Amino acid sequence: MKVYVRAPYPENRLKELEEMFDDLFYDPWTKTGERFYEDEMLEKLLSEKPDVLITELDRITEKVLTGYNGLKIIGDCRSNPANIDVSACSKHNIPILCTPGRNSTAVAEYVVGILLMKYRHLDKSIDWVKDGEWKEGTTPYYTWMGDEISNKKVGLVGFGAVGREIAKRLDVFGAEVSFYDPYVEKCGKYIKKDLTHIFKDSDIISLHLPVNSETTNMIDKDLLDLIKPKSVLINSARSKVVNNDDLMKLIEDKDVEVILDVLPEEPPKRSDIEFLKNKNVTLTPHIAGATYQVTNHQAEILNESIKKYYKNENLEKIVYNKEIL
């Protein structure tokens, strides 16, 4: 059997694949910095004739699967296979194995890091020093006095792998962590609340939801209006879980710190950037999950899932398109 690897993979994880398969072709998208769209993907599959495809960005469509019928498994190095036509894979009876939790540590560290930056004014105070403003007679101790995370009420919307990693870290800081997740009943000492109380009670609200029919535009005016002044709202999940018009209204009308790592359109239009230059808005370019270590995490998760699939173990847990089981 042959595996075609289009995702970046560390050497030790490639060796694991070499032990699992007769033939391996490693051609990560990072060589060129470009994904394959359906015509290029189909051409490569017809040329290499793999049994298993490991991808991350390439477009897998009905045209690809109709044109090449040799795939037995598709591994996608993402928590959600946004690059793949899931219904087409199910139609062709091809299981999709994803890598949930691959960037949970990275996103958790991003959230904690950016909270520290904002609460302690680290970015502004660094620029202040670089701009030569630290002069005789200034009082930076008072000018840049900030807040502690300790004793802040934190509400996590979504309590999967990312939410739990954030909870562990903020717990160490002495924050009071609560969560909303209809699929989680209890989790240690963390307090489960409904959405209304998460938004009404919390000093920090951090969103960690997948995009689906239940969550699209779930965070709307009714919830955003409940946020206390001076609170912090972070979205490092997906833009579609928040009603963007309602979010813009919140930014315009209320003194709330909004931290966004995701936008409705990426890269954003100039008009969006101008509006989001509001002093209470912090934008980062979709980098919350971007660490070098994520490559190893996703390869480790996917290799284990492939092993389990061939052993017929935990299929309900590891196969994304469960309708084929």
CSV table of C-alpha atoms in Angstrom, one decimal:
chain,number,residue,atom,x,y,z
A,1,MET,CA,0.0,0.0,0.0
A,2,LYS,CA,1.1,3.5,-0.8
A,3,VAL,CA,0.7,6.7,1.2
A,4,TYR,CA,0.9,10.2,-0.4
A,5,VAL,CA,1.8,12.9,2.2
A,6,ARG,CA,0.9,16.4,1.3
A,7,ALA,CA,1.0,17.9,4.8
A,8,PRO,CA,4.3,18.9,6.5
A,9,TYR,CA,5.5,16.0,8.6
A,10,PRO,CA,8.4,15.6,11.0
A,11,GLU,CA,11.0,13.0,10.1
A,12,ASN,CA,10.2,10.7,13.0
A,13,ARG,CA,6.5,10.6,12.0
A,14,LEU,CA,7.4,9.9,8.4
A,15,LYS,CA,9.4,6.9,9.6
A,16,GLU,CA,6.3,5.6,11.4
A,17,LEU,CA,4.4,5.8,8.1
A,18,GLU,CA,7.3,4.0,6.3
A,19,GLU,CA,6.8,1.1,8.8
A,20,MET,CA,3.1,1.1,8.1
A,21,PHE,CA,3.1,1.3,4.3
A,22,ASP,CA,5.0,-0.3,1.5
A,23,ASP,CA,5.6,3.0,-0.3
A,24,LEU,CA,5.6,6.6,0.8
A,25,PHE,CA,5.7,9.8,-1.4
A,26,TYR,CA,6.4,13.0,0.6
A,27,ASP,CA,5.5,16.2,-1.2
A,28,PRO,CA,4.3,18.7,1.4
A,29,TRP,CA,2.5,21.9,0.3
A,30,THR,CA,5.2,23.8,2.2
A,31,LYS,CA,7.7,23.2,-0.6
A,32,THR,CA,5.9,25.7,-2.8
A,33,GLY,CA,3.7,27.4,-0.3
A,34,GLU,CA,0.6,26.5,-2.4
A,35,ARG,CA,-2.3,24.1,-2.1
A,36,PHE,CA,-3.5,21.9,-4.9
A,37,TYR,CA,-6.9,22.7,-6.3
A,38,GLU,CA,-9.0,19.9,-7.8
A,39,ASP,CA,-7.4,19.7,-11.2
A,40,GLU,CA,-3.9,19.6,-9.8
A,41,MET,CA,-4.9,17.2,-7.0
A,42,LEU,CA,-6.5,14.8,-9.5
A,43,GLU,CA,-3.5,14.9,-11.8
A,44,LYS,CA,-1.2,14.0,-8.9
A,45,LEU,CA,-3.4,11.2,-7.6
A,46,LEU,CA,-3.5,9.7,-11.1
A,47,SER,CA,0.2,9.9,-11.3
A,48,GLU,CA,1.1,8.6,-7.8
A,49,LYS,CA,-1.8,6.2,-7.4
A,50,PRO,CA,-1.9,6.2,-3.5
A,51,ASP,CA,-4.1,4.2,-1.3
A,52,VAL,CA,-4.0,6.8,1.5
A,53,LEU,CA,-3.8,10.6,1.1
A,54,ILE,CA,-2.6,12.8,4.0
A,55,THR,CA,-3.4,16.4,3.3
A,56,GLU,CA,-4.0,19.7,5.0
A,57,LEU,CA,-5.0,22.4,2.5
A,58,ASP,CA,-5.6,20.6,-0.8
A,59,ARG,CA,-9.1,20.7,-2.3
A,60,ILE,CA,-10.7,17.2,-2.3
A,61,THR,CA,-13.9,17.4,-4.3
A,62,GLU,CA,-16.4,15.1,-6.1
A,63,LYS,CA,-14.4,15.7,-9.3
A,64,VAL,CA,-11.2,14.4,-7.6
A,65,LEU,CA,-12.9,11.3,-6.2
A,66,THR,CA,-14.7,10.5,-9.4
A,67,GLY,CA,-11.5,10.9,-11.4
A,68,TYR,CA,-9.4,8.7,-9.1
A,69,ASN,CA,-11.1,5.8,-7.3
A,70,GLY,CA,-8.1,4.3,-5.5
A,71,LEU,CA,-8.3,6.2,-2.2
A,72,LYS,CA,-9.1,4.1,0.9
A,73,ILE,CA,-8.4,6.7,3.5
A,74,ILE,CA,-8.0,10.5,3.6
A,75,GLY,CA,-6.2,11.9,6.5
A,76,ASP,CA,-6.7,15.7,7.0
A,77,CYS,CA,-4.3,17.6,9.3
A,78,ARG,CA,-7.1,19.8,10.6
A,79,SER,CA,-9.6,19.7,13.4
A,80,ASN,CA,-12.4,20.2,10.8
A,81,PRO,CA,-12.0,19.1,7.1
A,82,ALA,CA,-12.9,22.5,5.6
A,83,ASN,CA,-10.8,21.7,2.5
A,84,ILE,CA,-12.7,18.5,1.8
A,85,ASP,CA,-16.2,17.8,0.3
A,86,VAL,CA,-17.3,15.5,3.1
A,87,SER,CA,-20.5,14.4,1.4
A,88,ALA,CA,-18.5,13.3,-1.7
A,89,CYS,CA,-16.1,11.2,0.5
A,90,SER,CA,-19.1,9.6,2.1
A,91,LYS,CA,-20.7,8.9,-1.3
A,92,HIS,CA,-17.5,7.1,-2.3
A,93,ASN,CA,-17.2,5.4,1.1
A,94,ILE,CA,-13.9,7.0,2.0
A,95,PRO,CA,-13.3,7.7,5.7
A,96,ILE,CA,-11.9,11.0,6.7
A,97,LEU,CA,-9.5,11.0,9.7
A,98,CYS,CA,-8.9,14.5,11.2
A,99,THR,CA,-6.6,15.8,13.9
A,100,PRO,CA,-8.8,17.4,16.7
A,101,GLY,CA,-6.8,19.1,19.4
A,102,ARG,CA,-3.7,19.4,17.2
A,103,ASN,CA,-3.4,23.1,18.1
A,104,SER,CA,-5.0,23.2,21.5
A,105,THR,CA,-1.8,24.0,23.3
A,106,ALA,CA,-0.9,26.7,20.8
A,107,VAL,CA,-4.3,28.4,21.0
A,108,ALA,CA,-4.3,28.2,24.8
A,109,GLU,CA,-1.0,29.9,25.0
A,110,TYR,CA,-2.1,32.5,22.6
A,111,VAL,CA,-5.2,33.3,24.7
A,112,VAL,CA,-3.1,33.6,27.9
A,113,GLY,CA,-0.4,35.5,26.2
A,114,ILE,CA,-2.7,38.1,24.6
A,115,LEU,CA,-4.6,38.6,27.9
A,116,LEU,CA,-1.3,39.3,29.7
A,117,MET,CA,-0.4,41.7,26.9
A,118,LYS,CA,-3.7,43.6,27.1
A,119,TYR,CA,-4.1,43.6,30.9
A,120,ARG,CA,-0.5,44.7,31.5
A,121,HIS,CA,-0.3,47.1,28.5
A,122,LEU,CA,2.9,45.3,27.4
A,123,ASP,CA,2.6,46.3,23.7
A,124,LYS,CA,1.9,49.9,24.4
A,125,SER,CA,4.5,50.3,27.1
A,126,ILE,CA,7.2,48.7,24.9
A,127,ASP,CA,6.4,51.2,22.1
A,128,TRP,CA,6.4,54.0,24.7
A,129,VAL,CA,10.0,53.2,25.7
A,130,LYS,CA,11.1,52.7,22.1
A,131,ASP,CA,9.6,56.1,21.2
A,132,GLY,CA,11.8,57.7,23.8
A,133,GLU,CA,9.0,58.7,26.1
A,134,TRP,CA,10.6,57.3,29.3
A,135,LYS,CA,12.2,60.5,30.4
A,136,GLU,CA,13.1,62.1,33.7
A,137,GLY,CA,10.0,63.1,35.5
A,138,THR,CA,7.7,60.4,34.0
A,139,THR,CA,6.1,57.8,36.1
A,140,PRO,CA,5.7,54.5,34.1
A,141,TYR,CA,4.8,52.6,37.2
A,142,TYR,CA,1.5,54.5,37.3
A,143,THR,CA,1.2,55.3,33.6
A,144,TRP,CA,1.2,51.7,32.7
A,145,MET,CA,-0.4,50.1,35.8
A,146,GLY,CA,-2.6,47.2,34.7
A,147,ASP,CA,-4.8,44.4,35.9
A,148,GLU,CA,-4.2,40.9,37.1
A,149,ILE,CA,-5.8,37.8,35.7
A,150,SER,CA,-6.1,36.5,39.2
A,151,ASN,CA,-9.8,36.5,40.5
A,152,LYS,CA,-11.1,37.4,37.0
A,153,LYS,CA,-14.2,35.5,36.0
A,154,VAL,CA,-13.5,33.6,32.8
A,155,GLY,CA,-16.3,32.2,30.6
A,156,LEU,CA,-15.3,29.7,27.9
A,157,VAL,CA,-17.8,29.0,25.2
A,158,GLY,CA,-17.0,25.5,24.0
A,159,PHE,CA,-15.1,23.2,26.2
A,160,GLY,CA,-13.3,20.7,24.0
A,161,ALA,CA,-9.6,20.3,23.8
A,162,VAL,CA,-8.8,24.0,23.4
A,163,GLY,CA,-11.2,25.2,26.1
A,164,ARG,CA,-9.8,22.7,28.6
A,165,GLU,CA,-6.2,23.7,27.9
A,166,ILE,CA,-7.1,27.3,28.4
A,167,ALA,CA,-8.9,26.5,31.7
A,168,LYS,CA,-5.9,24.6,33.0
A,169,ARG,CA,-3.6,27.6,32.4
A,170,LEU,CA,-5.9,30.3,33.7
A,171,ASP,CA,-6.7,28.2,36.7
A,172,VAL,CA,-3.0,28.5,37.6
A,173,PHE,CA,-3.3,32.3,37.5
A,174,GLY,CA,-6.2,32.1,40.0
A,175,ALA,CA,-9.0,32.9,37.7
A,176,GLU,CA,-12.5,31.6,38.3
A,177,VAL,CA,-13.3,29.5,35.2
A,178,SER,CA,-16.7,28.6,33.9
A,179,PHE,CA,-17.8,27.1,30.6
A,180,TYR,CA,-20.7,26.5,28.3
A,181,ASP,CA,-20.9,23.3,26.2
A,182,PRO,CA,-24.1,21.3,25.6
A,183,TYR,CA,-22.0,18.2,25.1
A,184,VAL,CA,-20.1,18.3,28.4
A,185,GLU,CA,-21.8,17.8,31.7
A,186,LYS,CA,-19.0,18.0,34.2
A,187,CYS,CA,-15.3,18.7,34.1
A,188,GLY,CA,-13.5,18.8,37.4
A,189,LYS,CA,-13.9,22.0,39.4
A,190,TYR,CA,-14.9,24.1,36.4
A,191,ILE,CA,-18.4,25.5,36.6
A,192,LYS,CA,-20.9,24.8,33.8
A,193,LYS,CA,-23.2,27.7,33.0
A,194,ASP,CA,-25.8,28.6,30.4
A,195,LEU,CA,-24.8,31.1,27.7
A,196,THR,CA,-26.7,33.9,29.2
A,197,HIS,CA,-24.8,33.7,32.5
A,198,ILE,CA,-21.5,33.2,30.7
A,199,PHE,CA,-22.0,36.6,28.9
A,200,LYS,CA,-23.5,38.4,31.8
A,201,ASP,CA,-21.1,37.3,34.6
A,202,SER,CA,-17.7,37.0,32.9
A,203,ASP,CA,-14.8,39.5,32.8
A,204,ILE,CA,-13.2,37.5,30.0
A,205,ILE,CA,-15.2,35.6,27.4
A,206,SER,CA,-13.3,33.3,25.0
A,207,LEU,CA,-15.0,31.5,22.1
A,208,HIS,CA,-13.9,28.0,21.1
A,209,LEU,CA,-16.7,26.7,18.9
A,210,PRO,CA,-16.7,24.7,15.6
A,211,VAL,CA,-18.7,26.1,12.7
A,212,ASN,CA,-21.9,24.1,12.1
A,213,SER,CA,-25.6,24.6,11.7
A,214,GLU,CA,-26.0,25.0,15.5
A,215,THR,CA,-23.2,27.5,16.0
A,216,THR,CA,-23.3,29.8,12.9
A,217,ASN,CA,-24.2,33.3,14.2
A,218,MET,CA,-24.9,31.8,17.6
A,219,ILE,CA,-23.2,34.8,19.3
A,220,ASP,CA,-25.6,37.5,18.5
A,221,LYS,CA,-27.0,40.8,19.8
A,222,ASP,CA,-28.9,39.2,22.6
A,223,LEU,CA,-25.8,37.8,24.1
A,224,LEU,CA,-23.4,40.6,23.2
A,225,ASP,CA,-25.6,43.1,24.9
A,226,LEU,CA,-25.1,41.2,28.2
A,227,ILE,CA,-21.4,41.8,28.2
A,228,LYS,CA,-20.2,44.1,31.1
A,229,PRO,CA,-18.3,47.2,30.2
A,230,LYS,CA,-14.5,46.8,30.5
A,231,SER,CA,-14.8,43.0,29.8
A,232,VAL,CA,-12.7,41.2,27.2
A,233,LEU,CA,-14.2,39.2,24.3
A,234,ILE,CA,-11.8,36.9,22.4
A,235,ASN,CA,-12.6,35.0,19.2
A,236,SER,CA,-9.8,32.7,18.1
A,237,ALA,CA,-12.2,30.0,16.8
A,238,ARG,CA,-14.1,31.0,13.7
A,239,SER,CA,-15.7,34.2,12.6
A,240,LYS,CA,-18.9,32.6,11.6
A,241,VAL,CA,-19.9,31.7,15.1
A,242,VAL,CA,-20.5,35.5,15.8
A,243,ASN,CA,-23.0,37.7,14.0
A,244,ASN,CA,-20.6,40.2,12.5
A,245,ASP,CA,-23.1,43.1,12.3
A,246,ASP,CA,-23.9,42.7,15.9
A,247,LEU,CA,-20.2,42.5,16.8
A,248,MET,CA,-19.5,45.8,14.9
A,249,LYS,CA,-22.4,47.4,16.8
A,250,LEU,CA,-20.9,46.2,20.1
A,251,ILE,CA,-17.5,47.7,19.2
A,252,GLU,CA,-19.1,51.0,18.3
A,253,ASP,CA,-21.4,51.3,21.3
A,254,LYS,CA,-19.8,49.7,24.3
A,255,ASP,CA,-16.5,49.9,26.1
A,256,VAL,CA,-15.5,46.3,25.6
A,257,GLU,CA,-12.0,45.0,24.7
A,258,VAL,CA,-12.4,42.8,21.6
A,259,ILE,CA,-9.6,40.5,20.5
A,260,LEU,CA,-10.0,38.9,17.1
A,261,ASP,CA,-7.8,36.3,15.4
A,262,VAL,CA,-10.4,35.5,12.8
A,263,LEU,CA,-12.4,37.7,10.4
A,264,PRO,CA,-15.3,37.1,8.0
A,265,GLU,CA,-13.0,37.7,5.1
A,266,GLU,CA,-9.3,36.9,5.3
A,267,PRO,CA,-7.3,38.9,4.3
A,268,PRO,CA,-9.7,41.7,5.3
A,269,LYS,CA,-10.9,44.5,3.0
A,270,ARG,CA,-9.4,47.9,3.7
A,271,SER,CA,-12.9,49.2,4.9
A,272,ASP,CA,-12.9,46.4,7.5
A,273,ILE,CA,-9.4,47.3,8.7
A,274,GLU,CA,-10.3,51.0,9.0
A,275,PHE,CA,-13.4,50.2,11.1
A,276,LEU,CA,-11.5,47.7,13.3
A,277,LYS,CA,-8.8,50.3,14.1
A,278,ASN,CA,-11.0,51.2,17.1
A,279,LYS,CA,-8.9,51.5,20.2
A,280,ASN,CA,-10.7,48.7,21.9
A,281,VAL,CA,-10.0,46.2,19.1
A,282,THR,CA,-7.0,44.0,18.7
A,283,LEU,CA,-6.5,42.1,15.5
A,284,THR,CA,-4.1,39.2,14.8
A,285,PRO,CA,-3.8,37.5,11.4
A,286,HIS,CA,-5.3,34.1,12.2
A,287,ILE,CA,-2.1,32.9,14.1
A,288,ALA,CA,-3.5,31.6,17.4
A,289,GLY,CA,-2.8,28.0,16.3
A,290,ALA,CA,0.4,28.7,14.5
A,291,THR,CA,3.4,27.1,16.2
A,292,TYR,CA,6.1,24.8,14.9
A,293,GLN,CA,5.1,22.2,17.4
A,294,VAL,CA,1.6,21.8,15.8
A,295,THR,CA,3.2,20.0,12.9
A,296,ASN,CA,4.3,17.2,15.2
A,297,HIS,CA,1.1,17.2,17.2
A,298,GLN,CA,-1.1,16.7,14.1
A,299,ALA,CA,1.3,14.0,12.6
A,300,GLU,CA,1.2,12.1,15.9
A,301,ILE,CA,-2.6,12.3,16.2
A,302,LEU,CA,-3.1,11.2,12.5
A,303,ASN,CA,-0.6,8.3,12.6
A,304,GLU,CA,-2.3,6.9,15.7
A,305,SER,CA,-5.7,7.3,14.0
A,306,ILE,CA,-4.5,5.4,10.9
A,307,LYS,CA,-3.2,2.6,13.1
A,308,LYS,CA,-6.5,2.4,15.0
A,309,TYR,CA,-8.5,2.4,11.7
A,310,TYR,CA,-6.7,-0.6,10.4
A,311,LYS,CA,-7.1,-2.3,13.7
A,312,ASN,CA,-10.8,-1.5,13.6
A,313,GLU,CA,-10.5,0.4,17.0
A,314,ASN,CA,-12.6,3.4,18.1
A,315,LEU,CA,-13.9,4.0,14.7
A,316,GLU,CA,-16.8,6.1,16.0
A,317,LYS,CA,-14.3,8.4,17.6
A,318,ILE,CA,-11.7,8.7,14.9
A,319,VAL,CA,-13.8,8.8,11.6
A,320,TYR,CA,-15.2,12.2,10.9
A,321,ASN,CA,-17.8,11.1,8.4
A,322,LYS,CA,-19.4,8.6,10.7
A,323,GLU,CA,-22.3,7.9,8.3
A,324,ILE,CA,-20.0,5.5,6.3
A,325,LEU,CA,-19.5,3.2,9.3
